[in-house]
Tab-separated table of C-alpha atoms and ligand atoms in Angstrom:
chain	number	residue	atom	x	y	z
A	1	MET	CA	10.628	-28.577	-11.705
A	2	LYS	CA	14.141	-29.854	-11.805
A	3	ARG	CA	16.807	-27.499	-10.774
A	4	ARG	CA	18.644	-27.722	-13.976
A	5	HIS	CA	15.617	-26.770	-15.886
A	6	PHE	CA	14.663	-23.916	-13.606
A	7	LEU	CA	18.092	-22.597	-13.437
A	8	ASN	CA	17.871	-22.371	-17.439
A	9	ALA	CA	14.387	-21.104	-17.554
A	10	THR	CA	14.940	-18.332	-14.885
A	11	ALA	CA	18.385	-17.332	-16.389
A	12	ALA	CA	16.866	-17.008	-19.905
A	13	GLY	CA	13.921	-15.141	-18.625
A	14	VAL	CA	16.004	-12.403	-16.998
A	15	THR	CA	18.765	-12.429	-19.323
A	16	ALA	CA	16.243	-12.283	-22.424
A	17	SER	CA	14.723	-8.960	-20.923
A	18	VAL	CA	18.197	-7.703	-19.997
A	19	LEU	CA	19.512	-8.458	-23.709
A	20	ALA	CA	16.358	-7.095	-25.251
A	21	ALA	CA	16.885	-3.928	-23.374
A	22	CYS	CA	20.516	-3.507	-24.436
A	23	GLY	CA	19.597	-4.410	-27.909
A	24	GLY	CA	16.598	-1.811	-27.577
A	25	GLY	CA	19.262	0.855	-27.128
A	26	GLY	CA	20.296	0.358	-30.682
A	27	ASP	CA	23.827	-0.915	-29.928
A	28	SER	CA	23.424	-4.344	-31.391
A	29	THR	CA	26.937	-5.269	-31.442
A	30	ASP	CA	27.263	-5.075	-27.589
A	31	ALA	CA	23.812	-6.958	-27.157
A	32	GLN	CA	25.127	-9.734	-29.484
A	33	GLN	CA	28.411	-9.893	-27.720
A	34	ALA	CA	26.488	-10.651	-24.521
A	35	LEU	CA	24.156	-12.939	-26.173
A	36	GLY	CA	27.099	-14.914	-27.395
A	37	PHE	CA	28.524	-15.224	-23.926
A	38	GLU	CA	24.965	-16.590	-22.616
A	39	GLN	CA	24.979	-19.092	-25.410
A	40	ALA	CA	28.528	-20.208	-24.457
A	41	GLN	CA	27.070	-20.726	-20.804
A	42	ASP	CA	24.435	-23.056	-22.054
A	43	ALA	CA	26.799	-24.980	-24.050
A	44	LYS	CA	29.097	-25.297	-21.076
A	45	LYS	CA	29.289	-28.543	-19.262
A	46	ARG	CA	28.033	-28.158	-15.832
A	47	PRO	CA	28.314	-30.915	-13.437
A	48	THR	CA	24.794	-32.525	-13.206
A	49	PRO	CA	23.298	-31.347	-9.920
A	50	VAL	CA	21.728	-33.986	-7.662
A	51	LEU	CA	18.577	-33.056	-6.313
A	52	GLY	CA	18.043	-33.998	-2.537
A	53	GLY	CA	18.840	-32.956	0.852
A	54	SER	CA	17.633	-34.824	3.895
A	55	ALA	CA	14.012	-34.056	5.013
A	56	LYS	CA	15.675	-33.080	8.229
A	57	SER	CA	17.819	-30.257	6.586
A	58	GLN	CA	17.005	-26.836	7.869
A	59	VAL	CA	18.273	-23.623	6.529
A	60	ILE	CA	17.887	-20.170	8.158
A	61	VAL	CA	17.780	-17.211	6.005
A	62	VAL	CA	18.251	-13.843	7.734
A	63	GLY	CA	16.988	-10.792	5.689
A	64	GLY	CA	14.366	-11.026	3.072
A	65	GLY	CA	15.656	-8.328	0.580
A	66	MET	CA	17.055	-8.973	-2.905
A	67	ALA	CA	19.647	-11.585	-1.742
A	68	GLY	CA	17.763	-13.179	0.967
A	69	ALA	CA	14.476	-13.633	-0.793
A	70	SER	CA	16.298	-15.163	-3.701
A	71	VAL	CA	18.225	-17.766	-1.793
A	72	ALA	CA	15.188	-18.619	-0.022
A	73	LYS	CA	13.242	-19.267	-2.943
A	74	TYR	CA	15.730	-21.302	-4.875
A	75	LEU	CA	16.646	-23.242	-2.009
A	76	SER	CA	13.186	-24.298	-1.592
A	77	LEU	CA	13.070	-25.223	-5.127
A	78	TRP	CA	16.496	-26.833	-5.415
A	79	GLY	CA	16.790	-28.289	-1.993
A	80	ASP	CA	14.175	-30.856	-2.414
A	81	GLY	CA	13.010	-31.458	1.199
A	82	VAL	CA	15.074	-28.578	2.800
A	83	GLN	CA	12.919	-26.642	5.165
A	84	VAL	CA	13.776	-22.884	4.755
A	85	THR	CA	13.115	-20.427	7.427
A	86	LEU	CA	13.360	-16.786	6.470
A	87	VAL	CA	13.697	-14.302	9.127
A	88	GLU	CA	12.747	-10.710	8.047
A	89	ARG	CA	12.396	-7.807	10.530
A	90	ALA	CA	10.109	-5.537	8.326
A	91	THR	CA	6.579	-6.543	7.263
A	92	SER	CA	7.199	-5.612	3.663
A	93	TYR	CA	10.386	-4.851	1.550
A	94	THR	CA	10.749	-1.500	-0.257
A	95	SER	CA	12.969	-1.752	-3.244
A	96	ASN	CA	15.989	0.432	-3.545
A	97	ILE	CA	16.033	0.086	-7.182
A	98	MET	CA	13.997	2.905	-8.796
A	99	SER	CA	13.662	4.679	-5.409
A	100	SER	CA	15.484	7.837	-6.725
A	101	MET	CA	12.330	8.321	-8.987
A	102	VAL	CA	10.479	8.948	-5.684
A	103	LEU	CA	12.571	11.992	-5.197
A	104	THR	CA	11.533	13.417	-8.573
A	105	GLY	CA	7.883	12.470	-8.129
A	106	GLN	CA	7.918	9.928	-10.772
A	107	ARG	CA	7.242	6.815	-8.550
A	108	ASN	CA	5.587	6.548	-5.252
A	109	MET	CA	6.692	4.378	-2.453
A	110	GLY	CA	3.799	1.897	-2.845
A	111	SER	CA	4.997	1.037	-6.362
A	112	LEU	CA	8.315	-0.276	-4.870
A	113	ALA	CA	6.705	-2.462	-2.200
A	114	TYR	CA	7.231	-6.246	-2.077
A	115	ASN	CA	6.356	-8.727	0.306
A	116	HIS	CA	7.197	-12.533	1.186
A	117	SER	CA	3.579	-14.128	1.075
A	118	THR	CA	4.481	-15.899	-2.335
A	119	LEU	CA	7.856	-17.289	-1.074
A	120	ALA	CA	5.395	-18.957	1.752
A	121	SER	CA	2.407	-20.081	-0.262
A	122	LYS	CA	4.092	-21.254	-3.458
A	123	TYR	CA	7.537	-22.359	-2.263
A	124	GLY	CA	6.951	-23.333	1.315
A	125	VAL	CA	9.298	-20.922	2.839
A	126	LYS	CA	8.634	-20.372	6.605
A	127	VAL	CA	8.566	-16.685	6.988
A	128	VAL	CA	9.140	-15.412	10.334
A	129	LEU	CA	8.723	-11.637	11.252
A	130	GLY	CA	11.652	-10.975	13.484
A	131	ASP	CA	14.817	-8.959	14.307
A	132	VAL	CA	18.044	-11.254	14.500
A	133	VAL	CA	20.251	-9.792	17.177
A	134	ASN	CA	22.917	-12.505	17.426
A	135	ILE	CA	24.212	-15.286	15.482
A	136	ASP	CA	26.249	-18.359	16.816
A	137	PRO	CA	28.407	-19.361	13.792
A	138	VAL	CA	29.846	-22.455	15.488
A	139	GLY	CA	26.527	-23.770	17.068
A	140	VAL	CA	24.644	-22.628	13.846
A	141	LYS	CA	21.893	-20.771	15.816
A	142	VAL	CA	20.281	-17.314	15.515
A	143	THR	CA	18.719	-15.470	18.405
A	144	LEU	CA	15.790	-13.131	17.814
A	145	SER	CA	15.011	-9.959	19.920
A	146	THR	CA	12.259	-11.771	21.497
A	147	GLY	CA	14.826	-14.194	22.896
A	148	THR	CA	13.746	-17.095	20.629
A	149	VAL	CA	16.739	-19.084	19.397
A	150	LEU	CA	16.620	-20.965	16.076
A	151	SER	CA	19.057	-23.638	14.993
A	152	ALA	CA	19.762	-24.953	11.545
A	153	ASP	CA	22.216	-26.910	9.422
A	154	ARG	CA	23.315	-23.682	7.858
A	155	ILE	CA	22.729	-20.148	8.184
A	156	VAL	CA	22.463	-17.613	5.313
A	157	LEU	CA	22.967	-13.996	6.364
A	158	ALA	CA	21.517	-11.277	3.789
A	159	PRO	CA	21.125	-8.114	5.945
A	160	GLY	CA	22.157	-5.580	3.647
A	161	ILE	CA	24.331	-2.723	4.695
A	162	ASP	CA	24.901	-0.307	7.687
A	163	PHE	CA	26.103	3.279	7.625
A	164	ASP	CA	29.246	5.019	9.237
A	165	GLU	CA	28.190	7.686	11.880
A	166	VAL	CA	28.868	11.150	10.262
A	167	PRO	CA	30.395	13.579	12.948
A	168	GLY	CA	28.032	16.247	13.728
A	169	LEU	CA	24.751	14.524	12.456
A	170	GLY	CA	23.686	12.881	15.668
A	171	THR	CA	20.039	11.887	15.467
A	172	SER	CA	19.133	14.931	13.230
A	173	ASN	CA	16.953	13.831	10.194
A	174	LYS	CA	17.857	17.220	8.240
A	175	MET	CA	20.349	15.329	5.931
A	176	PRO	CA	18.759	11.908	4.920
A	177	HIS	CA	20.901	9.464	2.939
A	178	ALA	CA	17.767	7.736	1.394
A	179	TRP	CA	20.055	4.876	0.388
A	180	GLN	CA	17.897	2.339	2.219
A	181	ALA	CA	14.660	2.863	0.591
A	182	GLY	CA	11.883	3.798	3.353
A	183	PRO	CA	11.066	6.726	5.501
A	184	GLN	CA	14.263	8.660	4.407
A	185	THR	CA	13.206	8.367	0.823
A	186	SER	CA	9.920	10.145	1.340
A	187	LEU	CA	11.657	12.625	3.687
A	188	LEU	CA	14.121	13.522	1.150
A	189	ALA	CA	11.568	13.768	-1.414
A	190	SER	CA	9.511	16.281	0.799
A	191	GLN	CA	12.654	18.422	1.408
A	192	LEU	CA	13.251	18.598	-2.372
A	193	ALA	CA	9.598	19.652	-2.966
A	194	ALA	CA	9.973	22.324	-0.263
A	195	MET	CA	13.201	23.697	-1.850
A	196	PRO	CA	13.344	27.471	-2.912
A	197	SER	CA	13.529	28.291	-6.573
A	198	ASN	CA	17.091	29.170	-6.389
A	199	GLY	CA	18.021	26.518	-3.956
A	200	THR	CA	20.984	24.377	-3.648
A	201	VAL	CA	21.020	20.543	-3.163
A	202	ILE	CA	24.179	18.785	-2.108
A	203	LEU	CA	24.744	15.122	-2.806
A	204	THR	CA	27.749	13.404	-1.080
A	205	ILE	CA	29.067	10.168	-2.552
A	206	PRO	CA	30.965	8.034	-0.203
A	207	LYS	CA	34.336	6.300	-0.787
A	208	VAL	CA	34.034	2.892	-2.667
A	209	PRO	CA	32.807	0.032	-2.021
A	210	TYR	CA	29.143	1.307	-1.509
A	211	ARG	CA	25.995	-0.080	-2.428
A	212	CYS	CA	25.040	0.408	-6.242
A	213	PRO	CA	28.148	2.034	-7.777
A	214	PRO	CA	26.222	4.100	-10.389
A	215	GLY	CA	23.600	4.951	-8.033
A	216	PRO	CA	24.669	8.330	-6.695
A	217	TYR	CA	25.647	9.467	-10.221
A	218	GLU	CA	22.275	8.690	-11.585
A	219	ARG	CA	20.434	10.149	-8.796
A	220	ALA	CA	22.505	13.222	-9.366
A	221	CYS	CA	21.666	13.342	-12.950
A	222	LEU	CA	17.978	12.664	-12.180
A	223	VAL	CA	17.819	15.495	-9.551
A	224	ALA	CA	19.807	17.783	-11.999
A	225	ASP	CA	16.931	17.275	-14.723
A	226	TRP	CA	14.324	17.831	-12.023
A	227	ILE	CA	16.152	21.104	-10.983
A	228	LYS	CA	16.063	22.201	-14.639
A	229	ALA	CA	12.288	21.654	-14.798
A	230	ARG	CA	11.101	22.911	-11.485
A	231	ARG	CA	13.784	25.133	-9.833
A	232	PRO	CA	15.457	26.776	-12.907
A	233	ARG	CA	17.501	28.887	-10.620
A	234	GLY	CA	18.763	25.998	-8.545
A	235	LYS	CA	21.930	24.118	-8.417
A	236	LEU	CA	23.338	20.651	-7.432
A	237	VAL	CA	26.675	20.326	-5.728
A	238	VAL	CA	28.071	16.681	-5.918
A	239	LEU	CA	30.763	15.977	-3.276
A	240	ASP	CA	32.537	12.736	-4.300
A	241	ALA	CA	35.000	11.297	-1.902
A	242	ASN	CA	36.465	9.369	-4.686
A	243	LEU	CA	39.110	10.717	-7.145
A	244	ASP	CA	36.612	10.328	-10.385
A	245	PHE	CA	33.295	8.620	-11.493
A	246	VAL	CA	33.776	5.021	-10.204
A	247	THR	CA	31.697	3.556	-12.945
A	248	GLU	CA	30.335	4.290	-16.425
A	249	LYS	CA	32.756	7.296	-16.798
A	250	ASP	CA	31.813	8.066	-20.418
A	251	ASN	CA	28.118	8.584	-19.850
A	252	PHE	CA	28.304	10.384	-16.554
A	253	SER	CA	31.041	12.793	-17.595
A	254	ASN	CA	29.035	13.769	-20.610
A	255	ALA	CA	25.985	14.168	-18.502
A	256	PHE	CA	27.828	16.191	-15.644
A	257	PHE	CA	29.894	18.233	-17.869
A	258	GLY	CA	27.629	18.541	-20.929
A	259	LEU	CA	23.935	17.905	-20.516
A	260	HIS	CA	23.655	19.000	-16.918
A	261	GLY	CA	26.734	21.225	-17.050
A	262	GLY	CA	24.666	24.317	-16.163
A	263	VAL	CA	23.367	22.795	-13.023
A	264	ILE	CA	25.929	20.340	-11.663
A	265	GLU	CA	29.121	21.447	-9.659
A	266	TYR	CA	31.165	18.285	-9.400
A	267	VAL	CA	33.881	18.382	-6.595
A	268	THR	CA	36.075	15.133	-6.328
A	269	ASN	CA	38.416	13.758	-3.633
A	270	ALA	CA	35.898	15.590	-1.326
A	271	THR	CA	35.534	13.441	1.961
A	272	VAL	CA	32.931	14.479	4.151
A	273	THR	CA	34.596	15.134	7.766
A	274	GLN	CA	31.807	16.826	9.552
A	275	VAL	CA	28.369	18.187	9.235
A	276	ASP	CA	26.122	20.831	11.064
A	277	PRO	CA	22.542	20.270	10.349
A	278	ALA	CA	21.518	23.428	12.107
A	279	SER	CA	23.463	25.598	9.411
A	280	MET	CA	23.094	22.791	6.739
A	281	GLN	CA	26.774	22.925	6.318
A	282	VAL	CA	28.859	20.122	5.048
A	283	TYR	CA	32.559	20.248	5.947
A	284	THR	CA	34.821	18.311	3.639
A	285	THR	CA	38.428	17.958	2.714
A	286	GLN	CA	37.899	20.278	-0.063
A	287	GLY	CA	36.157	23.125	1.714
A	288	VAL	CA	32.856	23.901	3.266
A	289	TYR	CA	29.536	23.718	1.453
A	290	ARG	CA	25.981	24.849	2.557
A	291	GLY	CA	22.921	23.456	0.816
A	292	ASP	CA	18.860	24.069	1.198
A	293	VAL	CA	18.642	20.278	0.879
A	294	VAL	CA	21.460	17.789	1.904
A	295	ASN	CA	21.432	14.196	0.679
A	296	LEU	CA	24.195	12.897	2.865
A	297	ILE	CA	25.261	9.244	1.712
A	298	PRO	CA	27.576	7.965	4.272
A	299	ARG	CA	30.325	5.544	4.022
A	300	GLN	CA	29.053	1.787	4.280
A	301	LYS	CA	29.700	-1.490	5.825
A	302	ALA	CA	27.947	-4.965	6.251
A	303	GLY	CA	24.661	-5.162	8.091
A	304	ARG	CA	25.195	-4.843	11.982
A	305	LEU	CA	24.680	-8.497	12.501
A	306	VAL	CA	27.565	-9.660	10.305
A	307	VAL	CA	29.997	-6.952	11.902
A	308	ASP	CA	28.837	-7.892	15.425
A	309	ALA	CA	29.458	-11.629	14.836
A	310	GLY	CA	33.073	-10.870	13.865
A	311	LEU	CA	32.623	-12.111	10.321
A	312	ALA	CA	33.553	-8.777	8.556
A	313	ASN	CA	37.229	-9.841	7.915
A	314	ALA	CA	37.596	-8.057	4.555
A	315	THR	CA	37.666	-4.543	3.180
A	316	GLU	CA	39.116	-2.911	6.146
A	317	GLY	CA	36.775	-4.782	8.473
A	318	ARG	CA	33.713	-3.482	6.692
A	319	PHE	CA	32.444	-6.363	4.728
A	320	ALA	CA	32.383	-10.303	4.954
A	321	GLY	CA	35.008	-12.136	3.092
A	322	VAL	CA	33.448	-15.419	1.427
A	323	ASN	CA	34.291	-18.191	-0.773
A	324	VAL	CA	32.397	-17.305	-3.759
A	325	LEU	CA	31.894	-20.879	-4.670
A	326	SER	CA	29.387	-21.136	-1.870
A	327	TYR	CA	29.352	-17.822	-0.264
A	328	ALA	CA	30.634	-19.571	2.996
A	329	SER	CA	32.334	-17.274	5.360
A	330	THR	CA	36.146	-17.240	5.472
A	331	VAL	CA	36.173	-16.806	9.141
A	332	ALA	CA	37.753	-20.094	10.651
A	333	GLY	CA	34.982	-21.936	12.270
A	334	ALA	CA	32.098	-20.296	10.689
A	335	GLU	CA	31.910	-22.312	7.400
A	336	LYS	CA	28.344	-23.042	8.154
A	337	VAL	CA	27.479	-19.471	7.796
A	338	HIS	CA	26.985	-18.087	4.246
A	339	ILE	CA	26.964	-14.239	3.628
A	340	ILE	CA	25.321	-12.802	0.393
A	341	GLY	CA	24.259	-9.449	-1.068
A	342	ASP	CA	25.669	-6.183	-0.136
A	343	SER	CA	27.306	-7.625	3.223
A	344	SER	CA	29.716	-9.788	1.271
A	345	ALA	CA	33.033	-8.714	-0.029
A	346	THR	CA	33.346	-10.009	-3.693
A	347	THR	CA	34.705	-8.550	-6.823
A	348	GLN	CA	31.255	-8.147	-7.940
A	349	PRO	CA	29.384	-4.882	-7.657
A	350	LYS	CA	26.996	-4.382	-4.651
A	351	ALA	CA	23.791	-4.478	-6.757
A	352	GLY	CA	20.361	-5.833	-6.639
A	353	HIS	CA	20.910	-7.987	-9.782
A	354	ILE	CA	24.047	-9.376	-8.264
A	355	ALA	CA	22.328	-10.066	-4.939
A	356	ASN	CA	19.892	-12.105	-6.768
A	357	GLN	CA	22.365	-14.043	-8.751
A	358	GLU	CA	24.528	-14.581	-5.393
A	359	GLY	CA	21.252	-16.035	-3.955
A	360	LYS	CA	21.013	-18.569	-6.716
A	361	VAL	CA	24.732	-19.600	-6.596
A	362	CYS	CA	24.535	-20.046	-2.782
A	363	ALA	CA	21.283	-22.012	-2.942
A	364	ASP	CA	22.829	-24.187	-5.645
A	365	ALA	CA	25.812	-24.824	-3.336
A	366	ILE	CA	23.975	-25.354	-0.153
A	367	SER	CA	21.689	-27.738	-1.811
A	368	ARG	CA	24.797	-29.656	-2.853
A	369	LEU	CA	26.621	-29.432	0.590
A	370	LEU	CA	23.545	-30.835	2.263
A	371	VAL	CA	23.842	-33.961	0.496
A	372	GLY	CA	27.564	-34.326	0.854
A	373	GLN	CA	28.733	-32.997	-2.601
A	374	GLN	CA	30.817	-30.078	-3.447
A	375	PRO	CA	29.481	-26.744	-4.843
A	376	ASP	CA	29.533	-26.024	-8.534
A	377	PRO	CA	33.353	-25.326	-9.339
A	378	GLU	CA	32.440	-22.803	-12.294
A	379	PRO	CA	29.758	-20.403	-11.201
A	380	VAL	CA	28.794	-17.448	-13.500
A	381	THR	CA	26.980	-14.398	-12.621
A	382	ASN	CA	25.718	-11.484	-14.563
A	383	SER	CA	24.432	-7.966	-13.753
A	384	ALA	CA	22.523	-5.515	-15.805
A	385	CYS	CA	22.121	-1.861	-14.749
A	386	PHE	CA	20.109	0.993	-16.061
A	387	SER	CA	21.056	4.634	-15.065
A	388	THR	CA	18.574	7.447	-15.418
A	389	ILE	CA	20.255	10.310	-17.057
A	390	THR	CA	17.208	12.523	-17.390
A	391	MET	CA	13.600	11.894	-16.007
A	392	THR	CA	12.917	10.119	-19.420
A	393	GLN	CA	16.105	8.669	-20.671
A	394	ALA	CA	18.470	5.952	-19.544
A	395	SER	CA	21.748	4.564	-20.114
A	396	TRP	CA	22.831	0.802	-19.467
A	397	LEU	CA	25.696	-1.196	-18.130
A	398	THR	CA	26.053	-4.964	-18.319
A	399	ALA	CA	28.619	-7.194	-16.759
A	400	ALA	CA	29.130	-11.087	-16.603
A	401	PHE	CA	31.418	-12.757	-13.946
A	402	GLN	CA	33.087	-16.203	-14.212
A	403	TYR	CA	35.051	-17.865	-11.412
A	404	ASP	CA	38.753	-17.644	-11.766
A	405	PRO	CA	40.519	-20.506	-9.894
A	406	ALA	CA	43.544	-18.680	-10.112
A	407	THR	CA	42.675	-15.812	-7.915
A	408	LEU	CA	39.656	-17.573	-6.280
A	409	ALA	CA	37.525	-14.789	-7.439
A	410	MET	CA	34.747	-13.800	-9.711
A	411	LYS	CA	36.423	-12.170	-12.731
A	412	VAL	CA	34.790	-9.907	-15.296
A	413	VAL	CA	34.403	-11.321	-18.721
A	414	PRO	CA	35.053	-8.367	-20.890
A	415	ALA	CA	33.569	-9.935	-24.108
A	416	SER	CA	30.308	-10.090	-22.296
A	417	SER	CA	30.297	-6.733	-20.501
A	418	ALA	CA	29.329	-3.607	-21.954
A	419	ALA	CA	27.770	-0.158	-21.643
A	420	SER	CA	25.613	1.857	-23.827
A	421	THR	CA	26.945	4.777	-25.949
A	422	GLY	CA	24.868	7.668	-24.496
A	423	TRP	CA	21.356	7.385	-23.364
A	424	ASN	CA	17.732	7.369	-24.887
A	425	LYS	CA	14.123	6.859	-24.286
A	426	ASP	CA	14.000	3.197	-25.291
A	427	ASN	CA	16.499	2.339	-22.607
A	428	PHE	CA	14.291	4.115	-20.040
A	429	GLU	CA	11.364	1.863	-21.128
A	430	ASP	CA	13.453	-1.200	-21.074
A	431	MET	CA	14.551	-0.431	-17.561
A	432	SER	CA	10.969	-0.863	-16.385
A	433	THR	CA	10.870	-4.357	-18.040
A	434	TRP	CA	13.950	-5.344	-16.627
A	435	PHE	CA	13.042	-4.112	-13.163
A	436	LYS	CA	9.739	-6.184	-13.274
A	437	ALA	CA	11.592	-9.229	-14.484
A	438	LEU	CA	14.312	-9.234	-11.652
A	439	MET	CA	11.594	-8.477	-8.976
A	440	ALA	CA	9.483	-11.398	-10.177
A	441	ASP	CA	12.333	-13.675	-10.161
A	442	THR	CA	13.018	-12.764	-6.535
A	443	PHE	CA	9.790	-12.315	-4.817
A	444	ALA	CA	7.269	-14.257	-7.049
B	501	LIG	C1	19.088	4.563	-4.864
B	501	LIG	C2	19.445	3.085	-5.234
B	501	LIG	C3	19.344	2.662	-6.511
B	501	LIG	C4	19.650	1.237	-6.862
B	501	LIG	N1	19.616	0.892	-8.216
B	501	LIG	C5	19.903	-0.315	-8.427
B	501	LIG	C6	19.941	-0.750	-9.866
B	501	LIG	O1	19.226	-0.012	-10.706
B	501	LIG	N2	20.139	-2.089	-10.002
B	501	LIG	C7	20.750	-2.837	-9.186
B	501	LIG	O2	21.076	-3.995	-9.421
B	501	LIG	N3	21.033	-2.522	-7.695
B	501	LIG	C8	20.537	-1.248	-7.403
B	501	LIG	N4	20.543	-0.752	-6.228
B	501	LIG	C9	21.434	-1.798	-5.109
B	501	LIG	C10	20.314	-2.695	-4.655
B	501	LIG	O3	19.144	-2.082	-4.089
B	501	LIG	C11	21.125	-3.424	-3.436
B	501	LIG	O4	22.407	-3.865	-3.918
B	501	LIG	C12	20.342	-4.592	-2.972
B	501	LIG	O5	19.212	-4.194	-2.400
B	501	LIG	C13	21.199	-5.637	-1.882
B	501	LIG	O6	20.514	-6.458	-1.570
B	501	LIG	P1	20.761	-7.317	0.058
B	501	LIG	O7	19.556	-8.437	-0.034
B	501	LIG	O8	22.091	-7.383	0.240
B	501	LIG	O9	20.053	-5.948	0.861
B	501	LIG	P2	18.515	-5.277	1.135
B	501	LIG	O10	17.972	-5.529	-0.117
B	501	LIG	O11	18.757	-4.147	1.698
B	501	LIG	O12	17.942	-6.375	2.138
B	501	LIG	C14	18.232	-6.580	3.421
B	501	LIG	C15	17.195	-7.051	4.108
B	501	LIG	O13	17.491	-7.645	5.445
B	501	LIG	C16	16.671	-7.136	6.551
B	501	LIG	N5	17.408	-7.168	7.753
B	501	LIG	C17	18.646	-6.573	8.009
B	501	LIG	N6	18.947	-6.888	9.360
B	501	LIG	C18	18.134	-7.705	9.803
B	501	LIG	C19	18.119	-8.532	10.929
B	501	LIG	N7	18.983	-8.268	11.931
B	501	LIG	N8	17.005	-9.448	11.200
B	501	LIG	C20	16.047	-9.425	10.233
B	501	LIG	N9	16.104	-8.798	9.204
B	501	LIG	C21	17.238	-8.065	8.823
B	501	LIG	C22	16.323	-5.773	6.067
B	501	LIG	O14	15.004	-5.476	6.742
B	501	LIG	C23	16.202	-5.933	4.409
B	501	LIG	O15	14.726	-6.504	4.243
B	501	LIG	C24	20.164	0.520	-5.882
B	501	LIG	C25	20.384	0.900	-4.443
B	501	LIG	C26	20.018	2.242	-4.172
B	501	LIG	C27	20.023	2.829	-2.761
């Protein structure tokens, strides 16, 4: 299938479900505005992509999560002859999206598991199980923990995030973050299940930027709703290092202070300075709190590989500066290394939907660069996000971004960005449809 056709087909597939979801919330004006934008994008004159790429072209992708799987799939489709090698250290991928529902017993970990077998069988991606421990940005090589060295024409890094150490935590597993879906998610779920009926849950929110801006607030709402149903004398203390809700303020403040007001205590400007897992105490700039269950979400930075390679040159040295036309690193000499997903520093949120979109923009750009062309000068991305406000109802938020040549950044298109007014059951059902479409577009 030709790249242009496929781009339209997949964009329409995901967008249609997103817009149906938004429309399903009953707010047709917002949905129609977003639809108008998409139609405008279809009408927009994009440069006609030239399929091609030398048969000898090689691209290594490190990390097979939302960003890495997307770029590997679409590079194979659009690169026409480019051999893509995906190096991933885990045998299967567990989705972070929807993982907070494991905490309330609404989902199990198996329902969030994906693998890379379709990328190999259907798209010809060479999947290597391995841990990349070093990269050579100038020589365009990666070294695996086994000592194997792989070289290519371009490298794409998509290793997700890493966490700051929290003073006092050490190697204790008593205060899991569960912000990288996996064993910590199951652990936190079992800690909640064992909590006494009058127990206190503490959830800490790190300073921005962090993975999934609405994520901690939606988790708080979900846990608060679970407390009401299962631990009626329990309570939830949310310790937010930020000065206020960092996104979807109307819906979250109505939920925190209205719907869940009897359960949630919300403390802002509360930066965690230290913890004591033995006494389950959390020390913050706003005082000391004790919980029976502590969901400690530390401050975040790019995956270790990016930081160790000296590519984290933005956001106080936490994330990787990139040229958003191609996602090439902005570090001098590292132009053949592209960084996508949560590791990169852009004006777009650190979200799975955006990681998928960045994967496509990057795949398109590399396909062009490999045949001596320039990247598309007008990339557009979009993101939809559903937030669980109760165990059965959700709100939604959608945003579109367009390249702004004046600032060299992706800029929000206000007319195409919207949030639901309130939450309802239809949105909750639409969330599942959106999730399935996004994951199919990434892994299948
Ligand atoms: C609770 C929660 C809810 C969320 N909800 C949403 C939502 O509703 N909507 C949304 O859009 N986003 C959501 N997100 C955010 C989304 O999950 C992330 O933004 C997305 O996963 C980022 O993709 P990524 O590819 O950058 O990183 P990841 O998906 O984490 O993938 C990174 C991959 O790289 C691999 N890797 C790392 N280092 C190496 C190495 N050295 N060698 C080999 N492999 C390596 C890892 O094993 C992993 O598979 C949520 C996140 C959380 C925590």
